[in-house]
């Protein structure tokens, strides 16, 4: 692990190898499809959260809150970095950005992070099964990090 906290060394970091005051959440359910996040009310034409997405967010909020409560971690009110390891249920290729959209809302609802804008750094990995299919899941590590600054006089 690089000693400079502003640099994440991808070659050595893993869910079990983060340091400092961290929270590890394991075996969380595979996210719903991006196609299931929103739907349109056929009468009012209003865009609403799809019932499947609502149920998933509720389940994820509860499961992450249970692990959070057992860890006795105080939660995060300062900038954080995160590592997400997604274990795909099958060999289909998915846009890696779409896997985490509902996750941050659920973590905020569970009280783990005060607001999802606190995520300043993240690593996202997707693993594909060699054979067969699974239910799919993901692991998450969150830990405090520094505020990222830049010099405007460059």
Short mmCIF file of N, CA and C in Angstrom, two decimals:
data_model
loop_
_atom_site.label_atom_id
_atom_site.label_comp_id
_atom_site.label_asym_id
_atom_site.label_seq_id
_atom_site.Cartn_x
_atom_site.Cartn_y
_atom_site.Cartn_z
N UNK A 1 0.85 -1.18 0.00
CA UNK A 1 0.00 0.00 0.00
C UNK A 1 0.88 1.23 0.00
N UNK A 2 0.58 2.17 -0.84
CA UNK A 2 1.30 3.42 -0.89
C UNK A 2 1.01 4.21 0.38
N UNK A 3 2.01 4.84 0.96
CA UNK A 3 1.80 5.58 2.20
C UNK A 3 1.11 6.92 1.95
N UNK A 4 1.15 7.42 0.72
CA UNK A 4 0.46 8.66 0.39
C UNK A 4 -1.01 8.33 0.19
N UNK A 5 -1.87 8.82 1.10
CA UNK A 5 -3.29 8.48 1.06
C UNK A 5 -4.00 9.05 -0.17
N UNK A 6 -3.37 10.02 -0.86
CA UNK A 6 -4.02 10.60 -2.03
C UNK A 6 -3.88 9.70 -3.25
N UNK A 7 -3.04 8.68 -3.17
CA UNK A 7 -2.84 7.77 -4.28
C UNK A 7 -3.31 6.38 -3.85
N UNK A 8 -4.17 5.78 -4.65
CA UNK A 8 -4.64 4.43 -4.36
C UNK A 8 -3.84 3.48 -5.23
N UNK A 9 -3.13 2.57 -4.61
CA UNK A 9 -2.32 1.59 -5.33
C UNK A 9 -3.22 0.41 -5.70
N UNK A 10 -3.60 0.33 -6.96
CA UNK A 10 -4.53 -0.70 -7.40
C UNK A 10 -3.95 -2.10 -7.30
N UNK A 11 -2.64 -2.23 -7.30
CA UNK A 11 -2.05 -3.56 -7.29
C UNK A 11 -2.16 -4.25 -5.94
N UNK A 12 -2.32 -3.50 -4.85
CA UNK A 12 -2.33 -4.14 -3.54
C UNK A 12 -3.64 -3.96 -2.78
N UNK A 13 -4.46 -2.96 -3.15
CA UNK A 13 -5.70 -2.75 -2.42
C UNK A 13 -6.68 -3.89 -2.70
N UNK A 14 -7.39 -4.29 -1.69
CA UNK A 14 -8.49 -5.23 -1.84
C UNK A 14 -9.46 -4.91 -0.73
N UNK A 15 -10.60 -5.55 -0.77
CA UNK A 15 -11.61 -5.30 0.26
C UNK A 15 -11.03 -5.53 1.64
N UNK A 16 -10.13 -6.49 1.79
CA UNK A 16 -9.57 -6.81 3.09
C UNK A 16 -8.28 -6.04 3.40
N UNK A 17 -7.82 -5.18 2.50
CA UNK A 17 -6.52 -4.55 2.66
C UNK A 17 -6.59 -3.03 2.77
N UNK A 18 -7.74 -2.45 3.03
CA UNK A 18 -7.80 -1.01 3.27
C UNK A 18 -7.33 -0.76 4.69
N UNK A 19 -6.93 0.46 5.00
CA UNK A 19 -6.39 0.77 6.32
C UNK A 19 -7.20 1.88 6.96
N UNK A 20 -6.73 2.35 8.07
CA UNK A 20 -7.34 3.47 8.82
C UNK A 20 -8.73 3.07 9.35
N UNK A 21 -9.48 4.06 9.74
CA UNK A 21 -10.83 3.84 10.27
C UNK A 21 -11.76 3.54 9.10
N UNK A 22 -12.10 2.28 8.93
CA UNK A 22 -12.86 1.89 7.74
C UNK A 22 -14.09 1.08 8.11
N UNK A 23 -14.99 1.01 7.18
CA UNK A 23 -16.19 0.21 7.31
C UNK A 23 -16.23 -0.75 6.15
N UNK A 24 -16.38 -2.04 6.43
CA UNK A 24 -16.44 -3.06 5.39
C UNK A 24 -17.84 -3.66 5.40
N UNK A 25 -18.50 -3.62 4.25
CA UNK A 25 -19.82 -4.23 4.08
C UNK A 25 -19.66 -5.33 3.04
N UNK A 26 -20.08 -6.55 3.40
CA UNK A 26 -19.87 -7.69 2.50
C UNK A 26 -21.18 -8.36 2.12
N UNK A 27 -21.14 -9.00 0.97
CA UNK A 27 -22.25 -9.82 0.45
C UNK A 27 -23.56 -9.05 0.34
N UNK A 28 -23.48 -7.82 -0.16
CA UNK A 28 -24.69 -7.04 -0.40
C UNK A 28 -25.28 -7.47 -1.74
N UNK A 29 -26.60 -7.41 -1.90
CA UNK A 29 -27.24 -7.96 -3.11
C UNK A 29 -26.88 -7.19 -4.38
N UNK A 30 -26.83 -7.93 -5.48
CA UNK A 30 -26.53 -7.36 -6.79
C UNK A 30 -27.54 -6.27 -7.12
N UNK A 31 -27.09 -5.13 -7.66
CA UNK A 31 -28.01 -4.02 -7.95
C UNK A 31 -29.04 -4.34 -9.03
N UNK A 32 -30.16 -3.64 -8.94
CA UNK A 32 -31.19 -3.79 -9.98
C UNK A 32 -30.67 -3.15 -11.26
N UNK A 33 -31.23 -3.55 -12.37
CA UNK A 33 -30.85 -3.02 -13.67
C UNK A 33 -31.17 -1.52 -13.74
N UNK A 34 -30.36 -0.79 -14.47
CA UNK A 34 -30.62 0.64 -14.68
C UNK A 34 -32.00 0.84 -15.32
N UNK A 35 -32.43 -0.13 -16.15
CA UNK A 35 -33.74 -0.05 -16.79
C UNK A 35 -34.88 -0.11 -15.77
N UNK A 36 -34.59 -0.60 -14.57
CA UNK A 36 -35.60 -0.72 -13.53
C UNK A 36 -35.54 0.40 -12.50
N UNK A 37 -34.69 1.40 -12.71
CA UNK A 37 -34.60 2.47 -11.73
C UNK A 37 -35.80 3.41 -11.77
N UNK A 38 -36.23 3.77 -12.97
CA UNK A 38 -37.33 4.71 -13.10
C UNK A 38 -38.35 4.21 -14.09
N UNK A 39 -39.57 4.64 -13.91
CA UNK A 39 -40.65 4.33 -14.82
C UNK A 39 -41.53 5.56 -14.95
N UNK A 40 -42.38 5.56 -15.95
CA UNK A 40 -43.26 6.71 -16.15
C UNK A 40 -44.69 6.31 -15.83
N UNK A 41 -45.34 7.13 -15.01
CA UNK A 41 -46.75 6.91 -14.71
C UNK A 41 -47.54 7.10 -16.01
N UNK A 42 -48.30 6.10 -16.39
CA UNK A 42 -48.96 6.17 -17.71
C UNK A 42 -50.09 7.19 -17.75
N UNK A 43 -50.58 7.62 -16.61
CA UNK A 43 -51.67 8.60 -16.60
C UNK A 43 -51.14 10.03 -16.48
N UNK A 44 -50.23 10.26 -15.54
CA UNK A 44 -49.73 11.62 -15.30
C UNK A 44 -48.45 11.91 -16.06
N UNK A 45 -47.83 10.88 -16.65
CA UNK A 45 -46.55 10.99 -17.37
C UNK A 45 -45.40 11.41 -16.46
N UNK A 46 -45.61 11.35 -15.14
CA UNK A 46 -44.58 11.70 -14.17
C UNK A 46 -43.57 10.56 -14.08
N UNK A 47 -42.28 10.93 -14.01
CA UNK A 47 -41.21 9.93 -13.85
C UNK A 47 -41.12 9.60 -12.36
N UNK A 48 -41.22 8.31 -12.04
CA UNK A 48 -41.16 7.86 -10.65
C UNK A 48 -40.17 6.72 -10.53
N UNK A 49 -39.72 6.45 -9.30
CA UNK A 49 -38.82 5.32 -9.07
C UNK A 49 -39.61 4.02 -9.25
N UNK A 50 -39.08 3.12 -10.03
CA UNK A 50 -39.72 1.83 -10.32
C UNK A 50 -39.92 1.05 -9.02
N UNK A 51 -41.04 0.35 -8.86
CA UNK A 51 -41.27 -0.42 -7.63
C UNK A 51 -40.15 -1.41 -7.30
N UNK A 52 -39.55 -2.01 -8.33
CA UNK A 52 -38.44 -2.95 -8.09
C UNK A 52 -37.23 -2.21 -7.52
N UNK A 53 -36.98 -0.98 -8.01
CA UNK A 53 -35.88 -0.18 -7.49
C UNK A 53 -36.17 0.27 -6.06
N UNK A 54 -37.41 0.61 -5.77
CA UNK A 54 -37.79 1.00 -4.40
C UNK A 54 -37.57 -0.15 -3.44
N UNK A 55 -37.97 -1.36 -3.86
CA UNK A 55 -37.79 -2.53 -3.00
C UNK A 55 -36.31 -2.85 -2.80
N UNK A 56 -35.51 -2.72 -3.87
CA UNK A 56 -34.08 -2.98 -3.76
C UNK A 56 -33.42 -1.98 -2.82
N UNK A 57 -33.75 -0.70 -2.97
CA UNK A 57 -33.15 0.33 -2.11
C UNK A 57 -33.50 0.07 -0.65
N UNK A 58 -34.74 -0.33 -0.39
CA UNK A 58 -35.17 -0.64 0.97
C UNK A 58 -34.38 -1.82 1.53
N UNK A 59 -34.23 -2.87 0.72
CA UNK A 59 -33.48 -4.06 1.14
C UNK A 59 -32.01 -3.71 1.39
N UNK A 60 -31.40 -2.96 0.47
CA UNK A 60 -29.99 -2.60 0.60
C UNK A 60 -29.77 -1.69 1.81
N UNK A 61 -30.70 -0.75 2.03
CA UNK A 61 -30.60 0.13 3.19
C UNK A 61 -30.62 -0.70 4.48
N UNK A 62 -31.53 -1.65 4.56
CA UNK A 62 -31.66 -2.47 5.77
C UNK A 62 -30.43 -3.36 5.97
N UNK A 63 -30.00 -4.06 4.92
CA UNK A 63 -28.85 -4.97 5.04
C UNK A 63 -27.56 -4.21 5.39
N UNK A 64 -27.34 -3.07 4.74
CA UNK A 64 -26.13 -2.31 5.04
C UNK A 64 -26.22 -1.71 6.45
N UNK A 65 -27.42 -1.30 6.88
CA UNK A 65 -27.58 -0.76 8.23
C UNK A 65 -27.29 -1.84 9.28
N UNK A 66 -27.74 -3.08 9.03
CA UNK A 66 -27.46 -4.17 9.99
C UNK A 66 -25.96 -4.36 10.18
N UNK A 67 -25.20 -4.41 9.08
CA UNK A 67 -23.75 -4.59 9.18
C UNK A 67 -23.10 -3.36 9.82
N UNK A 68 -23.60 -2.18 9.48
CA UNK A 68 -23.09 -0.93 10.03
C UNK A 68 -23.29 -0.90 11.54
N UNK A 69 -24.47 -1.30 12.00
CA UNK A 69 -24.79 -1.29 13.43
C UNK A 69 -23.89 -2.27 14.19
N UNK A 70 -23.67 -3.46 13.63
CA UNK A 70 -22.81 -4.46 14.28
C UNK A 70 -21.36 -3.99 14.37
N UNK A 71 -20.93 -3.17 13.42
CA UNK A 71 -19.54 -2.72 13.40
C UNK A 71 -19.25 -1.65 14.45
N UNK A 72 -20.32 -1.02 14.96
CA UNK A 72 -20.19 0.08 15.94
C UNK A 72 -19.39 1.26 15.38
N UNK A 73 -19.37 1.38 14.06
CA UNK A 73 -18.71 2.50 13.41
C UNK A 73 -19.59 3.74 13.56
N UNK A 74 -19.00 4.94 13.77
CA UNK A 74 -19.82 6.14 13.98
C UNK A 74 -20.45 6.71 12.71
N UNK A 75 -20.05 6.24 11.55
CA UNK A 75 -20.55 6.81 10.30
C UNK A 75 -19.58 7.85 9.77
N UNK A 76 -19.87 8.34 8.58
CA UNK A 76 -18.95 9.25 7.92
C UNK A 76 -19.59 10.61 7.69
N UNK A 77 -18.92 11.65 8.18
CA UNK A 77 -19.36 13.02 8.00
C UNK A 77 -18.29 13.85 7.26
N UNK A 78 -17.17 13.22 6.95
CA UNK A 78 -16.06 13.86 6.23
C UNK A 78 -15.88 13.14 4.91
N UNK A 79 -15.05 13.70 4.00
CA UNK A 79 -14.83 13.04 2.71
C UNK A 79 -14.36 11.59 2.88
N UNK A 80 -14.81 10.73 1.98
CA UNK A 80 -14.48 9.31 2.04
C UNK A 80 -13.96 8.82 0.69
N UNK A 81 -13.25 7.72 0.76
CA UNK A 81 -12.90 6.97 -0.44
C UNK A 81 -13.57 5.62 -0.31
N UNK A 82 -13.87 5.02 -1.44
CA UNK A 82 -14.60 3.76 -1.41
C UNK A 82 -14.02 2.80 -2.43
N UNK A 83 -14.14 1.54 -2.11
CA UNK A 83 -13.80 0.47 -3.05
C UNK A 83 -15.01 -0.43 -3.16
N UNK A 84 -15.46 -0.66 -4.40
CA UNK A 84 -16.59 -1.54 -4.66
C UNK A 84 -16.11 -2.71 -5.49
N UNK A 85 -16.40 -3.91 -5.04
CA UNK A 85 -16.10 -5.13 -5.78
C UNK A 85 -17.43 -5.78 -6.13
N UNK A 86 -17.79 -5.73 -7.42
CA UNK A 86 -19.03 -6.33 -7.90
C UNK A 86 -18.75 -7.72 -8.46
N UNK A 87 -19.48 -8.70 -7.98
CA UNK A 87 -19.34 -10.08 -8.44
C UNK A 87 -20.57 -10.40 -9.27
N UNK A 88 -20.38 -10.35 -10.58
CA UNK A 88 -21.48 -10.46 -11.54
C UNK A 88 -22.20 -11.81 -11.44
N UNK A 89 -23.53 -11.80 -11.60
CA UNK A 89 -24.27 -13.06 -11.53
C UNK A 89 -24.06 -13.95 -12.76
N UNK A 90 -23.60 -13.39 -13.86
CA UNK A 90 -23.40 -14.15 -15.09
C UNK A 90 -22.33 -13.47 -15.94
N UNK A 91 -22.15 -13.95 -17.16
CA UNK A 91 -21.08 -13.44 -18.01
C UNK A 91 -21.49 -12.25 -18.87
N UNK A 92 -22.71 -11.75 -18.71
CA UNK A 92 -23.13 -10.59 -19.51
C UNK A 92 -22.29 -9.37 -19.15
N UNK A 93 -22.01 -8.57 -20.16
CA UNK A 93 -21.26 -7.33 -19.92
C UNK A 93 -22.24 -6.23 -19.56
N UNK A 94 -21.90 -5.48 -18.51
CA UNK A 94 -22.74 -4.39 -18.04
C UNK A 94 -21.88 -3.14 -17.90
N UNK A 95 -22.52 -2.00 -18.06
CA UNK A 95 -21.82 -0.74 -17.86
C UNK A 95 -21.51 -0.61 -16.37
N UNK A 96 -20.25 -0.54 -16.03
CA UNK A 96 -19.83 -0.56 -14.63
C UNK A 96 -20.36 0.66 -13.86
N UNK A 97 -20.56 1.79 -14.54
CA UNK A 97 -21.07 2.99 -13.87
C UNK A 97 -22.51 2.81 -13.39
N UNK A 98 -23.28 2.03 -14.10
CA UNK A 98 -24.69 1.86 -13.75
C UNK A 98 -24.90 0.99 -12.52
N UNK A 99 -23.89 0.24 -12.12
CA UNK A 99 -24.05 -0.68 -10.99
C UNK A 99 -24.18 0.04 -9.66
N UNK A 100 -23.68 1.25 -9.55
CA UNK A 100 -23.61 1.89 -8.25
C UNK A 100 -24.59 3.05 -8.05
N UNK A 101 -25.43 3.34 -9.01
CA UNK A 101 -26.29 4.52 -8.93
C UNK A 101 -27.20 4.52 -7.70
N UNK A 102 -27.86 3.43 -7.41
CA UNK A 102 -28.81 3.38 -6.29
C UNK A 102 -28.10 3.14 -4.95
N UNK A 103 -26.89 2.61 -5.02
CA UNK A 103 -26.13 2.27 -3.82
C UNK A 103 -25.91 3.47 -2.90
N UNK A 104 -25.45 4.58 -3.45
CA UNK A 104 -25.12 5.75 -2.62
C UNK A 104 -26.35 6.31 -1.92
N UNK A 105 -27.50 6.28 -2.59
CA UNK A 105 -28.75 6.72 -1.94
C UNK A 105 -29.09 5.84 -0.74
N UNK A 106 -28.90 4.53 -0.90
CA UNK A 106 -29.20 3.60 0.19
C UNK A 106 -28.24 3.80 1.36
N UNK A 107 -26.98 4.04 1.08
CA UNK A 107 -26.00 4.27 2.16
C UNK A 107 -26.31 5.56 2.92
N UNK A 108 -26.78 6.56 2.21
CA UNK A 108 -27.17 7.80 2.86
C UNK A 108 -28.43 7.57 3.71
N UNK A 109 -29.39 6.82 3.18
CA UNK A 109 -30.63 6.53 3.92
C UNK A 109 -30.35 5.71 5.18
N UNK A 110 -29.33 4.86 5.13
CA UNK A 110 -29.01 4.02 6.30
C UNK A 110 -28.18 4.77 7.34
N UNK A 111 -27.71 5.97 7.03
CA UNK A 111 -26.94 6.76 7.98
C UNK A 111 -25.45 6.47 7.95
N UNK A 112 -24.99 5.66 7.01
CA UNK A 112 -23.58 5.32 6.94
C UNK A 112 -22.75 6.52 6.49
N UNK A 113 -23.23 7.20 5.46
CA UNK A 113 -22.59 8.45 5.05
C UNK A 113 -23.62 9.56 5.16
N UNK A 114 -23.15 10.73 5.58
CA UNK A 114 -24.07 11.85 5.78
C UNK A 114 -24.68 12.30 4.47
N UNK A 115 -23.87 12.32 3.40
CA UNK A 115 -24.36 12.71 2.09
C UNK A 115 -23.47 12.06 1.05
N UNK A 116 -24.04 11.67 -0.09
CA UNK A 116 -23.22 10.97 -1.07
C UNK A 116 -22.21 11.87 -1.78
N UNK A 117 -22.31 13.18 -1.62
CA UNK A 117 -21.28 14.05 -2.19
C UNK A 117 -19.96 13.92 -1.44
N UNK A 118 -19.95 13.27 -0.29
CA UNK A 118 -18.71 13.06 0.47
C UNK A 118 -17.77 12.05 -0.19
N UNK A 119 -18.27 11.29 -1.16
CA UNK A 119 -17.42 10.32 -1.85
C UNK A 119 -16.52 11.09 -2.83
N UNK A 120 -15.23 11.20 -2.49
CA UNK A 120 -14.31 11.95 -3.33
C UNK A 120 -13.40 11.06 -4.17
N UNK A 121 -13.25 9.81 -3.77
CA UNK A 121 -12.43 8.86 -4.52
C UNK A 121 -13.14 7.52 -4.49
N UNK A 122 -13.05 6.79 -5.58
CA UNK A 122 -13.61 5.44 -5.56
C UNK A 122 -12.90 4.56 -6.58
N UNK A 123 -12.87 3.29 -6.25
CA UNK A 123 -12.39 2.25 -7.15
C UNK A 123 -13.56 1.30 -7.33
N UNK A 124 -13.80 0.92 -8.58
CA UNK A 124 -14.89 0.00 -8.86
C UNK A 124 -14.33 -1.14 -9.70
N UNK A 125 -14.55 -2.37 -9.23
CA UNK A 125 -14.10 -3.56 -9.93
C UNK A 125 -15.30 -4.47 -10.18
N UNK A 126 -15.33 -5.07 -11.36
CA UNK A 126 -16.37 -6.04 -11.68
C UNK A 126 -15.70 -7.36 -12.00
N UNK A 127 -16.16 -8.41 -11.36
CA UNK A 127 -15.62 -9.75 -11.57
C UNK A 127 -16.69 -10.59 -12.27
N UNK A 128 -16.25 -11.36 -13.25
CA UNK A 128 -17.14 -12.20 -14.05
C UNK A 128 -16.89 -13.66 -13.65
N UNK A 129 -17.96 -14.46 -13.46
CA UNK A 129 -17.73 -15.87 -13.11
C UNK A 129 -17.09 -16.64 -14.27
N UNK A 130 -16.18 -17.56 -13.95
CA UNK A 130 -15.53 -18.36 -14.98
C UNK A 130 -16.53 -19.32 -15.64
N UNK A 131 -17.44 -19.83 -14.82
CA UNK A 131 -18.44 -20.75 -15.37
C UNK A 131 -19.70 -20.67 -14.51
N UNK A 132 -20.82 -20.97 -15.09
CA UNK A 132 -22.07 -20.99 -14.34
C UNK A 132 -22.60 -19.60 -14.02
N UNK A 133 -23.59 -19.58 -13.15
CA UNK A 133 -24.19 -18.32 -12.73
C UNK A 133 -24.34 -18.32 -11.21
N UNK A 134 -24.47 -17.13 -10.65
CA UNK A 134 -24.67 -16.96 -9.21
C UNK A 134 -25.78 -15.94 -9.02
N UNK A 135 -26.05 -15.59 -7.79
CA UNK A 135 -27.01 -14.52 -7.54
C UNK A 135 -26.36 -13.15 -7.72
N UNK A 136 -25.06 -13.09 -7.70
CA UNK A 136 -24.36 -11.82 -7.80
C UNK A 136 -24.41 -11.09 -6.47
N UNK A 137 -23.35 -10.37 -6.15
CA UNK A 137 -23.29 -9.60 -4.92
C UNK A 137 -22.19 -8.56 -5.07
N UNK A 138 -22.06 -7.71 -4.06
CA UNK A 138 -20.94 -6.79 -4.05
C UNK A 138 -20.47 -6.56 -2.63
N UNK A 139 -19.19 -6.21 -2.52
CA UNK A 139 -18.56 -5.85 -1.26
C UNK A 139 -18.15 -4.38 -1.36
N UNK A 140 -18.15 -3.71 -0.23
CA UNK A 140 -17.85 -2.28 -0.21
C UNK A 140 -16.97 -1.97 0.99
N UNK A 141 -15.94 -1.16 0.77
CA UNK A 141 -15.10 -0.64 1.84
C UNK A 141 -15.16 0.87 1.75
N UNK A 142 -15.41 1.53 2.88
CA UNK A 142 -15.43 2.99 2.93
C UNK A 142 -14.49 3.42 4.05
N UNK A 143 -13.70 4.45 3.78
CA UNK A 143 -12.86 5.01 4.82
C UNK A 143 -12.66 6.50 4.58
N UNK A 144 -12.40 7.22 5.66
CA UNK A 144 -12.19 8.66 5.54
C UNK A 144 -10.94 8.93 4.73
N UNK A 145 -10.95 10.05 4.06
CA UNK A 145 -9.80 10.50 3.29
C UNK A 145 -9.70 12.01 3.42
N UNK A 146 -8.72 12.59 2.78
CA UNK A 146 -8.54 14.03 2.86
C UNK A 146 -9.40 14.73 1.80
N UNK A 147 -9.60 16.02 1.99
CA UNK A 147 -10.26 16.83 0.98
C UNK A 147 -9.27 16.99 -0.18
N UNK A 148 -9.75 16.89 -1.38
CA UNK A 148 -8.89 17.03 -2.54
C UNK A 148 -8.90 18.49 -3.01
N UNK A 149 -7.73 19.09 -3.07
CA UNK A 149 -7.59 20.47 -3.51
C UNK A 149 -6.80 20.53 -4.80
N UNK A 150 -6.94 21.61 -5.53
CA UNK A 150 -6.09 21.88 -6.66
C UNK A 150 -5.75 23.36 -6.70
N UNK A 151 -4.66 23.69 -7.36
CA UNK A 151 -4.20 25.06 -7.43
C UNK A 151 -4.80 25.72 -8.67
N UNK A 152 -5.54 26.80 -8.48
CA UNK A 152 -6.20 27.48 -9.59
C UNK A 152 -5.22 28.35 -10.38
N UNK A 153 -4.02 28.54 -9.88
CA UNK A 153 -3.03 29.38 -10.53
C UNK A 153 -2.03 28.58 -11.36
N UNK A 154 -2.45 27.48 -11.90
CA UNK A 154 -1.51 26.66 -12.68
C UNK A 154 -1.29 27.24 -14.05
#
